[in-house]
XYZ file of C-alpha atoms in Angstrom:
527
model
C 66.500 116.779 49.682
C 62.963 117.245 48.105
C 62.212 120.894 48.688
C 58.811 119.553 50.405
C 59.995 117.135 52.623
C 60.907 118.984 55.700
C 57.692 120.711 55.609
C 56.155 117.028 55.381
C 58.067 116.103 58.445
C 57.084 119.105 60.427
C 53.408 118.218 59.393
C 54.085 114.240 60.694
C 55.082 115.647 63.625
C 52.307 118.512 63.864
C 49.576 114.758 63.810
C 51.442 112.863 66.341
C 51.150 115.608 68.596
C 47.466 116.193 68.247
C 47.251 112.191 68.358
C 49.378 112.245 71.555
C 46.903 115.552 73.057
C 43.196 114.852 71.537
C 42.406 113.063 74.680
C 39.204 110.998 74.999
C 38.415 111.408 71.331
C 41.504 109.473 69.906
C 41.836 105.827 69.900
C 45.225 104.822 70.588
C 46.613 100.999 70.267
C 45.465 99.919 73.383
C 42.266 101.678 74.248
C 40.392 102.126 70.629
C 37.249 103.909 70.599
C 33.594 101.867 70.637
C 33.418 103.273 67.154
C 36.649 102.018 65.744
C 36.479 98.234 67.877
C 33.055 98.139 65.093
C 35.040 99.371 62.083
C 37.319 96.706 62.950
C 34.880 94.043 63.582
C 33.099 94.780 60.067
C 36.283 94.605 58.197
C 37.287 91.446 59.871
C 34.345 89.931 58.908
C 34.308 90.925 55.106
C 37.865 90.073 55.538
C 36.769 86.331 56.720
C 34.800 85.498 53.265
C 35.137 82.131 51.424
C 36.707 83.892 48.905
C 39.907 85.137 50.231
C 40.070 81.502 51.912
C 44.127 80.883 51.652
C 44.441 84.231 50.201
C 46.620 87.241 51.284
C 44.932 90.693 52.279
C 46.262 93.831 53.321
C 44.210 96.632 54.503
C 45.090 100.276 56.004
C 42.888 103.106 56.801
C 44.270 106.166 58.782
C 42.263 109.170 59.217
C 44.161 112.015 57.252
C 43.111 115.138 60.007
C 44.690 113.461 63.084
C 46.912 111.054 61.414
C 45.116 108.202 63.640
C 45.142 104.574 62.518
C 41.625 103.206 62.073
C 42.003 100.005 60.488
C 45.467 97.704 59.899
C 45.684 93.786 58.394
C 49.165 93.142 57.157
C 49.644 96.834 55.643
C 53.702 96.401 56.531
C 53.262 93.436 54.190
C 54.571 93.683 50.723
C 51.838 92.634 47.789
C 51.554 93.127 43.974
C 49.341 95.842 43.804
C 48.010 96.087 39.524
C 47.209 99.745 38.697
C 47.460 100.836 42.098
C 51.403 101.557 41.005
C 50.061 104.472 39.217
C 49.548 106.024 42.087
C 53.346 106.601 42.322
C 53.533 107.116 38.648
C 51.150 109.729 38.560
C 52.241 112.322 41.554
C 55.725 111.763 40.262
C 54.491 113.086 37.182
C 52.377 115.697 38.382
C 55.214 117.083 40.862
C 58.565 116.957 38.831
C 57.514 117.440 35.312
C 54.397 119.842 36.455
C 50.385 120.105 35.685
C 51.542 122.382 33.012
C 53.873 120.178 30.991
C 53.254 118.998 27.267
C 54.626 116.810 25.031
C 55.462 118.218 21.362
C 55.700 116.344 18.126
C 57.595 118.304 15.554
C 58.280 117.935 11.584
C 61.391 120.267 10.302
C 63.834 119.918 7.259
C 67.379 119.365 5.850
C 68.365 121.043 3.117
C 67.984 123.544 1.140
C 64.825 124.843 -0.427
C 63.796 126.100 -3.687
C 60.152 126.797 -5.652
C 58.839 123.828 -3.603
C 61.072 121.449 -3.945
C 63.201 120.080 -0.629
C 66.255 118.897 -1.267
C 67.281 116.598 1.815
C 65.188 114.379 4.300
C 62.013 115.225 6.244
C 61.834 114.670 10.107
C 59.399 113.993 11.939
C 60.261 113.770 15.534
C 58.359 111.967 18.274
C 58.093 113.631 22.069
C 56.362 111.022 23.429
C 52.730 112.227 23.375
C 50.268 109.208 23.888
C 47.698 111.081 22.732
C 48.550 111.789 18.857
C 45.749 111.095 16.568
C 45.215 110.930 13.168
C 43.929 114.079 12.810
C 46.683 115.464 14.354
C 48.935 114.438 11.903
C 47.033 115.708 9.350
C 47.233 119.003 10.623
C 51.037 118.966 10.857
C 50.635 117.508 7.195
C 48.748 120.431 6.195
C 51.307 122.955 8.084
C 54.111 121.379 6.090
C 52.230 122.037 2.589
C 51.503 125.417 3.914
C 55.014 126.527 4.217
C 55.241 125.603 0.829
C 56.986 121.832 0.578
C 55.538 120.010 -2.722
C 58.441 117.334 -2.937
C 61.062 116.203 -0.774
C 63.629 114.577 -2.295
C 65.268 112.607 0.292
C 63.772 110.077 2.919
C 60.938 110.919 5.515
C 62.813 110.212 8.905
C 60.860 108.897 12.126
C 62.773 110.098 15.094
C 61.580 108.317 18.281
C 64.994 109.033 20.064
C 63.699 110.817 23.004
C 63.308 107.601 24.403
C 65.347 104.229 23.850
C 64.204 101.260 21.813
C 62.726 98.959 24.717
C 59.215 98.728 23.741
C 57.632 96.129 26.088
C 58.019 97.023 30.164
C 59.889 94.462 31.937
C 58.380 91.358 33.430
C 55.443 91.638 31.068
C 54.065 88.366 30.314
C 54.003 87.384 26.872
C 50.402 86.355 26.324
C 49.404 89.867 26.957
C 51.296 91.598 24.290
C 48.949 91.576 21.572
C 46.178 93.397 23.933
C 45.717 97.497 23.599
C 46.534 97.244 27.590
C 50.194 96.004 26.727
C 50.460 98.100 23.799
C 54.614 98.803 22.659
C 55.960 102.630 24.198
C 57.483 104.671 21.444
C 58.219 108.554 21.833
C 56.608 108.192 18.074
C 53.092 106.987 18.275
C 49.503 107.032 17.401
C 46.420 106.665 19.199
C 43.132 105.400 17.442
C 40.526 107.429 19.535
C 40.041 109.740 22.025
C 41.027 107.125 24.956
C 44.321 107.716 23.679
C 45.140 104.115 23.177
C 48.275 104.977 21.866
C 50.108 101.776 19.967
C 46.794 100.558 18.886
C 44.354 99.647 16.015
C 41.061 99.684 15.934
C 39.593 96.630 13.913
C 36.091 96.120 12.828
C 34.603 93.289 11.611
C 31.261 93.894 9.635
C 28.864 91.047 8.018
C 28.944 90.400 4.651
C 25.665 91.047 2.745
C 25.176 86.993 2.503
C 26.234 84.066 3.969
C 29.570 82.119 2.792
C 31.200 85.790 1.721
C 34.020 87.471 3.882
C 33.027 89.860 6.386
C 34.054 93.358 5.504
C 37.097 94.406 7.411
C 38.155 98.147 8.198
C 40.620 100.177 10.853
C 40.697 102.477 12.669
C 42.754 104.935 11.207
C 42.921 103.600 8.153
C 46.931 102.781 7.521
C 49.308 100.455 5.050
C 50.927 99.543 8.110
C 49.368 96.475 9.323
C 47.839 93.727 7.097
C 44.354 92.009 7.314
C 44.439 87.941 6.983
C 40.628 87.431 6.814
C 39.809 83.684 7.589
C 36.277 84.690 8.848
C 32.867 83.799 7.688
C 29.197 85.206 7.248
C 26.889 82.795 8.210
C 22.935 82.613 8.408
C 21.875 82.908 12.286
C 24.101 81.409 14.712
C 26.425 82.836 17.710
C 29.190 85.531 16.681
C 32.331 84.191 17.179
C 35.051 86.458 15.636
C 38.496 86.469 17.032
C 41.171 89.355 15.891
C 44.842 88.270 16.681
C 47.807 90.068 15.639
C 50.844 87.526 14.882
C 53.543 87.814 17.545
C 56.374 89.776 15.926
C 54.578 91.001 12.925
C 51.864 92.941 11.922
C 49.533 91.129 10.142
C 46.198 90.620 11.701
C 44.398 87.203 11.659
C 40.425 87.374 11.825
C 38.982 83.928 12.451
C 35.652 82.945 13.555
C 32.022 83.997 11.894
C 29.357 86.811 11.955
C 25.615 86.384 11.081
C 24.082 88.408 8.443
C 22.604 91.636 10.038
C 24.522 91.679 13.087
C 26.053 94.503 14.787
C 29.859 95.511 13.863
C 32.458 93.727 16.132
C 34.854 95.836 17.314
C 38.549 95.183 18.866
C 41.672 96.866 19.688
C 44.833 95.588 19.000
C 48.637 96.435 19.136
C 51.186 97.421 16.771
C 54.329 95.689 16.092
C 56.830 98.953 15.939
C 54.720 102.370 16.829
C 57.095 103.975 15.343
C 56.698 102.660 11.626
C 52.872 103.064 12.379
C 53.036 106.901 13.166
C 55.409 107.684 10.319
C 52.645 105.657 7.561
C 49.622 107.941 8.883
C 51.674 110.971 8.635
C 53.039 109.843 4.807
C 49.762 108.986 3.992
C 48.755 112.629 5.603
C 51.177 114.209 3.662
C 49.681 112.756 0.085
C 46.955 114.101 0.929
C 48.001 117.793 1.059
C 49.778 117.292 -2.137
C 53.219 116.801 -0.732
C 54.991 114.115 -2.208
C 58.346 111.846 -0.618
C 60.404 110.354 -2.762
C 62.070 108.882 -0.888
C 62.305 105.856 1.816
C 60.733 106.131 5.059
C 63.807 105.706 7.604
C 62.960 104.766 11.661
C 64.548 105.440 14.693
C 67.391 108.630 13.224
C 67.447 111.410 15.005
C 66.812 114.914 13.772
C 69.924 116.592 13.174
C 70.442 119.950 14.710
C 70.901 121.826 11.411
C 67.257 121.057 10.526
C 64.786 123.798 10.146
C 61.420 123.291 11.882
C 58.068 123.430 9.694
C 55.473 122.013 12.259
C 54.555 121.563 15.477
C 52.273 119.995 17.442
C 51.585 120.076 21.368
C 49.751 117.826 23.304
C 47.061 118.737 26.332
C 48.977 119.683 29.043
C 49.517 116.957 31.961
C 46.736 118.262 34.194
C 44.425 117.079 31.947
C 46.263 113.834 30.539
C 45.201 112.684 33.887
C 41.841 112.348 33.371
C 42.015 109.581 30.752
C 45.091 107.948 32.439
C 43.801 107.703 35.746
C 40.385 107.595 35.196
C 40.511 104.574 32.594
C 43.616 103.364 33.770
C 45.228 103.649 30.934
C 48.874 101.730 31.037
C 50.465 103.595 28.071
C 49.881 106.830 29.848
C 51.841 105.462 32.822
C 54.913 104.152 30.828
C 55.194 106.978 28.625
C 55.232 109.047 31.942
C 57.819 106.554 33.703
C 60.305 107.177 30.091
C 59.259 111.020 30.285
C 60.325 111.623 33.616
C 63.723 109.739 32.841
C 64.290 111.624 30.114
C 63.838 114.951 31.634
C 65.286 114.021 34.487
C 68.378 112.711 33.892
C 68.481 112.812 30.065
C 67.600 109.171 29.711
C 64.507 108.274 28.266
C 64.354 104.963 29.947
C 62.450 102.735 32.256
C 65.278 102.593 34.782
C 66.120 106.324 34.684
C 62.286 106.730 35.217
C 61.540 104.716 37.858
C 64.737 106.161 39.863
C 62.982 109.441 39.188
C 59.421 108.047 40.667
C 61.418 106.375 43.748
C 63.043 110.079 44.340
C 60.087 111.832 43.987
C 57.769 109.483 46.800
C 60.789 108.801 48.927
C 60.815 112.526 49.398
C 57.404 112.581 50.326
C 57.826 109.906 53.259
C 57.147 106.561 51.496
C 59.633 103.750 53.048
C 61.155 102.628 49.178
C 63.476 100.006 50.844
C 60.527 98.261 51.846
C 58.924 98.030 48.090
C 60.058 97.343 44.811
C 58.744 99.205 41.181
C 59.163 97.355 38.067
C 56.814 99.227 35.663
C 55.120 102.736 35.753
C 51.457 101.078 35.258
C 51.482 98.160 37.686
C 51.052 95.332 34.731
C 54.428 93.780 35.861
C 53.556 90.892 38.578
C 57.243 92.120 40.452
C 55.859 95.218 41.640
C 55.598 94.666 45.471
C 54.357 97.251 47.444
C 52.636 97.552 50.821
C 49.355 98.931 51.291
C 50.803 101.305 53.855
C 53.076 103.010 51.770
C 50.085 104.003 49.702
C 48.327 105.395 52.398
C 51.702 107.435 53.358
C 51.613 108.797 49.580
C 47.834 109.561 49.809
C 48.016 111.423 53.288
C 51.465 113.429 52.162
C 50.304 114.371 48.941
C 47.639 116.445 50.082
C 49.817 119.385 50.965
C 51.117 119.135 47.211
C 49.896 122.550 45.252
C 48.054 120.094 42.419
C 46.580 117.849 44.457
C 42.626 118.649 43.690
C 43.787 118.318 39.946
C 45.187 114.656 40.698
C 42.612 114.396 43.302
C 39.349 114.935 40.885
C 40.978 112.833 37.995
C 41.132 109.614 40.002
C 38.115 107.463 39.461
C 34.557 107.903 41.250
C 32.347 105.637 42.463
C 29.003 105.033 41.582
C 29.533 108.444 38.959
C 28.098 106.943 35.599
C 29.797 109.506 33.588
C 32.958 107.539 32.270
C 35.202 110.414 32.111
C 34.391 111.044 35.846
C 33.454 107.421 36.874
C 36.282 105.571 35.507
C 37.065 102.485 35.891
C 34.672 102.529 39.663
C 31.469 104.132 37.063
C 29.799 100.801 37.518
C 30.791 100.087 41.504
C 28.789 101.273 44.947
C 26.222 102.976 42.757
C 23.322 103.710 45.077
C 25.481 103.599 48.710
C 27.004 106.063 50.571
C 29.973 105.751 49.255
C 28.908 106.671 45.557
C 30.307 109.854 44.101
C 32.318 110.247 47.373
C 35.353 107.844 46.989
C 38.055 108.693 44.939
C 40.266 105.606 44.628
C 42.129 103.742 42.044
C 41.427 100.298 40.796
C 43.961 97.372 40.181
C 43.356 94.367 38.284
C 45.284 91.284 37.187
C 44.023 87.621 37.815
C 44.597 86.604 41.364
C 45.596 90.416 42.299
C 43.127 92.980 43.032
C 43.080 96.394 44.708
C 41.289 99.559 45.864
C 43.855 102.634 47.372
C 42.121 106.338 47.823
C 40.035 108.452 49.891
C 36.638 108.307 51.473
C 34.599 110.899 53.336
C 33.035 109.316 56.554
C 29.775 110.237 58.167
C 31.223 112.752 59.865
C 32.946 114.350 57.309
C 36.646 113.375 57.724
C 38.512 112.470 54.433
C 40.158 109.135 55.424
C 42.998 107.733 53.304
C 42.904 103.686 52.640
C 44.049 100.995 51.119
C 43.019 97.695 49.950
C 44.856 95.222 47.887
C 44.454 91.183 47.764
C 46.610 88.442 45.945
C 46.253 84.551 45.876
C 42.326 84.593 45.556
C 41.596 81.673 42.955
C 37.815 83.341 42.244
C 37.137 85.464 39.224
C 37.076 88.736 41.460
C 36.772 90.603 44.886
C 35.712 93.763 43.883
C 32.929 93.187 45.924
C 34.412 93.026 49.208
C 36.522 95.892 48.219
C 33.076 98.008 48.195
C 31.924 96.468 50.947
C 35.077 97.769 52.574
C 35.001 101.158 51.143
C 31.016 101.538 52.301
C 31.619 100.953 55.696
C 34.309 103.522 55.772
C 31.726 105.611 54.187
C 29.156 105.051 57.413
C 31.306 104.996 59.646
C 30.907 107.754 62.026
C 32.126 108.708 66.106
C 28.963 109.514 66.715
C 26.901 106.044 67.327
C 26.031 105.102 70.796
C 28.581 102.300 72.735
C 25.770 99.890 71.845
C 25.600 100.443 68.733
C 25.887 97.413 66.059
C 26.430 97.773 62.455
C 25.767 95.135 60.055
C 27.949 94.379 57.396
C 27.507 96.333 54.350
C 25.934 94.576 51.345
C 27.284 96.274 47.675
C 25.975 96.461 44.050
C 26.940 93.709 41.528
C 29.518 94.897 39.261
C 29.746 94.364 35.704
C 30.929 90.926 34.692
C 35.067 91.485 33.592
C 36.865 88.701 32.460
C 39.182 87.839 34.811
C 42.441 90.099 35.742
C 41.420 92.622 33.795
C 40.282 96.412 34.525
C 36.639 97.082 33.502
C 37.693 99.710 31.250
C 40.502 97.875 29.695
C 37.566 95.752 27.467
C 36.904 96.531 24.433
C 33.942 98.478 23.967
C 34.177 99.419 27.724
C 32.329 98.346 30.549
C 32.752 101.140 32.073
């Protein structure tokens, strides 16, 4: 047994007795307050719109003080809920591998050493960290020459081994694998910025200084990895109509379409075929640099043998803050690389299965019914995740009581907060309302699935715990009535007179996302 889960139960008993005791000032099923019979009528009729016609919607809001339903519509019922899976992903991480933990990526050597010269192979060894830059493997680079390797005389040796060999998460669909959102998991990897895109390319497509010439074509990091097939064109005026397509199963990158002279760059992320191989070219390449030379053949997927000597190390941020980006951008590498992590620690197997046993464990413990939902993925792309909105809410109202909960808590997204790195993926959503910079929630997207699970502070100052997530919609997006939804929780407040109507509330336009797709998931970001 979880070491917090009779302390949870105490607690769940602790609410129904103040529910049971709190007299005229608690609804119960049959006699709901005057407030609560309007909460209900607003939802209902944001609920009712033309564009959930045929649609299924499930909606939970419980009020995390007193434990007190406010708000059910099918929560029992089991729906695919996108990115709302990281919620699971993400407290499993934070509990069982700790706010504190850090992945390392380490280089060492085997054989002996003399004057400079290595006589064996050099490893480098992968430890899953999603957020490994170029940069970063220059510096191991330059710790290697600094311990005074010139040539090695053997083979430099990727080890991804922490984790197995299944790169794509099961049920993906196949016309989303050359996307940065579906991007391969290796424990080897590199990321191209500071979203820690990890698996990804950054590919920009500049004019060429007249029309009829090639465009000029660079990435982001620069690497021998993948190869550019340029098909595109510079015209005179005229719409911008590049396209950059890696070929399934390969990495050679197809850029079709045209550019007029003077415009902008076009920019685009794109996937790797193998992370692995990709990692171990920047950190060759790295090693040139600082004068160390390989004679040999770069070797994937070996493990480092025990009698190696280490000469580098790297560690990544810890977890606390890995958050930020993965929760606040939704970021589905994060989430798998997590899932694999948590395996591997675990249980010793660096796997999607072992992972999602772990995750299952972890939210079980903390009161979430798992025989009534199923987890395919750690990041929510797969389409058989099923999970009911009230098991969210369950998760949301236990993890409170968790030691780094206002860690988690502040790195989900924020409405309305134009700061990206606070924002998130809700930076561009109930701006100007009252629920702007007060919900903390995360975001789901895929086409016909959308949802909304987190907290809101009402008007009187309660932190209620919700959950909204729709499926079967045939229109571009319902983000809309998700903030509608989330604003009246915002308002809504014990406090009105019996005769008191509300109207229902109106939100912001969001930015225009093509469809199934999180905001931040295009390329440069919407939000």
């Amino acid at each position: 047994m979880h070491r917090r889960l009779f302390p949870r139960a105490l607690a769940a008993l602790v609410l129904v007795a103040t529910a049971a005791t709190a007299g005229t000032t608690t609804a119960t099923a049959d006699a709901p307050t005057p407030a609560q019979t309007r909460l209900h009528a607003t939802i209902d009729a944001i609920l009712a719109d033309s564009r959930l016609d045929g649609a299924q919607a499930g909606v939970v809001v419980v009020d995390t003080t007193t434990g007190r339903t406010l708000y059910d519509r099918n929560s029992t019922r089991r729906l695919v809920p996108a990115s709302n899976t990281k919620l699971l992903t993400s407290t499993a991480a934070m509990e069982l591998l700790g706010p504190g933990h850090r992945f390392t990526t380490d280089v060492s050597a085997d054989g002996p050493r003399r004057a400079g010269l290595l006589s064996g192979d050099l490893y480098l060894r992968g430890g899953g960290d999603p957020t490994m830059l170029a940069a970063d493997y220059d510096r191991l680079a330059a710790q290697v020459a600094a311990a005074g390797v010139r040539v090695v005389t053997g083979d430099l040796v990727a080890d991804d081994t922490r984790y197995d060999r299944t790169r794509l998460g099961p049920d993906w669909t196949w016309d989303d694998e050359p996307y940065y959102y579906a991007a391969q998991v290796s424990a080897l990897t590199v990321a191209p910025d500071t979203d820690y895109d990890a698996g990804t390319v950054i590919v920009d497509v500049a004019p060429g200084t007249r029309a009829g010439v090639r465009p000029k074509i660079s990435m982001t990091p620069d690497n021998g990895w993948l190869h550019i097939d340029n098909q595109a064109e510079t015209v005179t005026g005229g719409e911008t109509t590049v396209s950059v397509e890696r070929e399934h199963g390969s990495n050679t990158i197809v850029v079709t379409g045209q550019i007029a002279v003077g415009q902008t760059t076009e920019s685009d992320w794109v996937t790797v075929w193998e992370p692995t191989g990709y990692a171990a070219d920047i950190f060759r390449t790295a090693l040139r640099r600082h004068g160390v030379r390989v004679l040999g053949r770069t070797v994937l997927g070996t493990a480092t043998p025990d009698t190696a000597r280490p000469l580098a190390r790297h560690d990544s941020m810890p977890l606390a803050d890995l958050m930020v980006p993965f929760l606040k951008l939704s970021n589905n590498g994060h989430a798998e690389v997590l899932t694999k992590e948590l395996g591997r620690v675990l249980s010793g197997s660096g796997t999607w299965p072992a992972g999602l046993a772990a995750i299952g464990e972890y939210v079980g413990d903390a009161g979430v019914d798992t025989g009534t939902l199923r987890q395919r993925d750690g990041s929510g792309l797969s389409r058989r995740n099923l999970i009911p909105p009230a098991q969210f809410v369950t998760l949301l109202a236990a993890v409170r009581a968790e030691p780094w909960f206002d860690t988690w808590y502040a790195a989900l997204p924020v409405a309305g907060n134009t700061d990206r790195l606070v924002g998130g993926t809700l930076r561009s959503r109930m701006a100007g309302t009252a629920a702007a910079n007060n919900v903390h929630a995360k975001t789901g997207s895929l086409t016909g699935a959308s949802g909304l699970s987190g907290y809101v502070t009402d008007a009187d100052g309660r932190l209620l715990a919700f959950s909204i997530v729709l499926n079967n919609y045939l229109t571009s997006s319902v983000k809309g009535l998700e903030d509608q939804i989330a604003i009246a929780l915002a308002t809504y407040t014990e406090k009105e007179t019996a005769t008191a109507r509300r109207a229902v509330p109106t939100a912001p336009d969001s930015p225009r996302v093509p469809e199934g797709r999180e905001c931040s998931w295009v390329k440069p970001a919407l939000c």
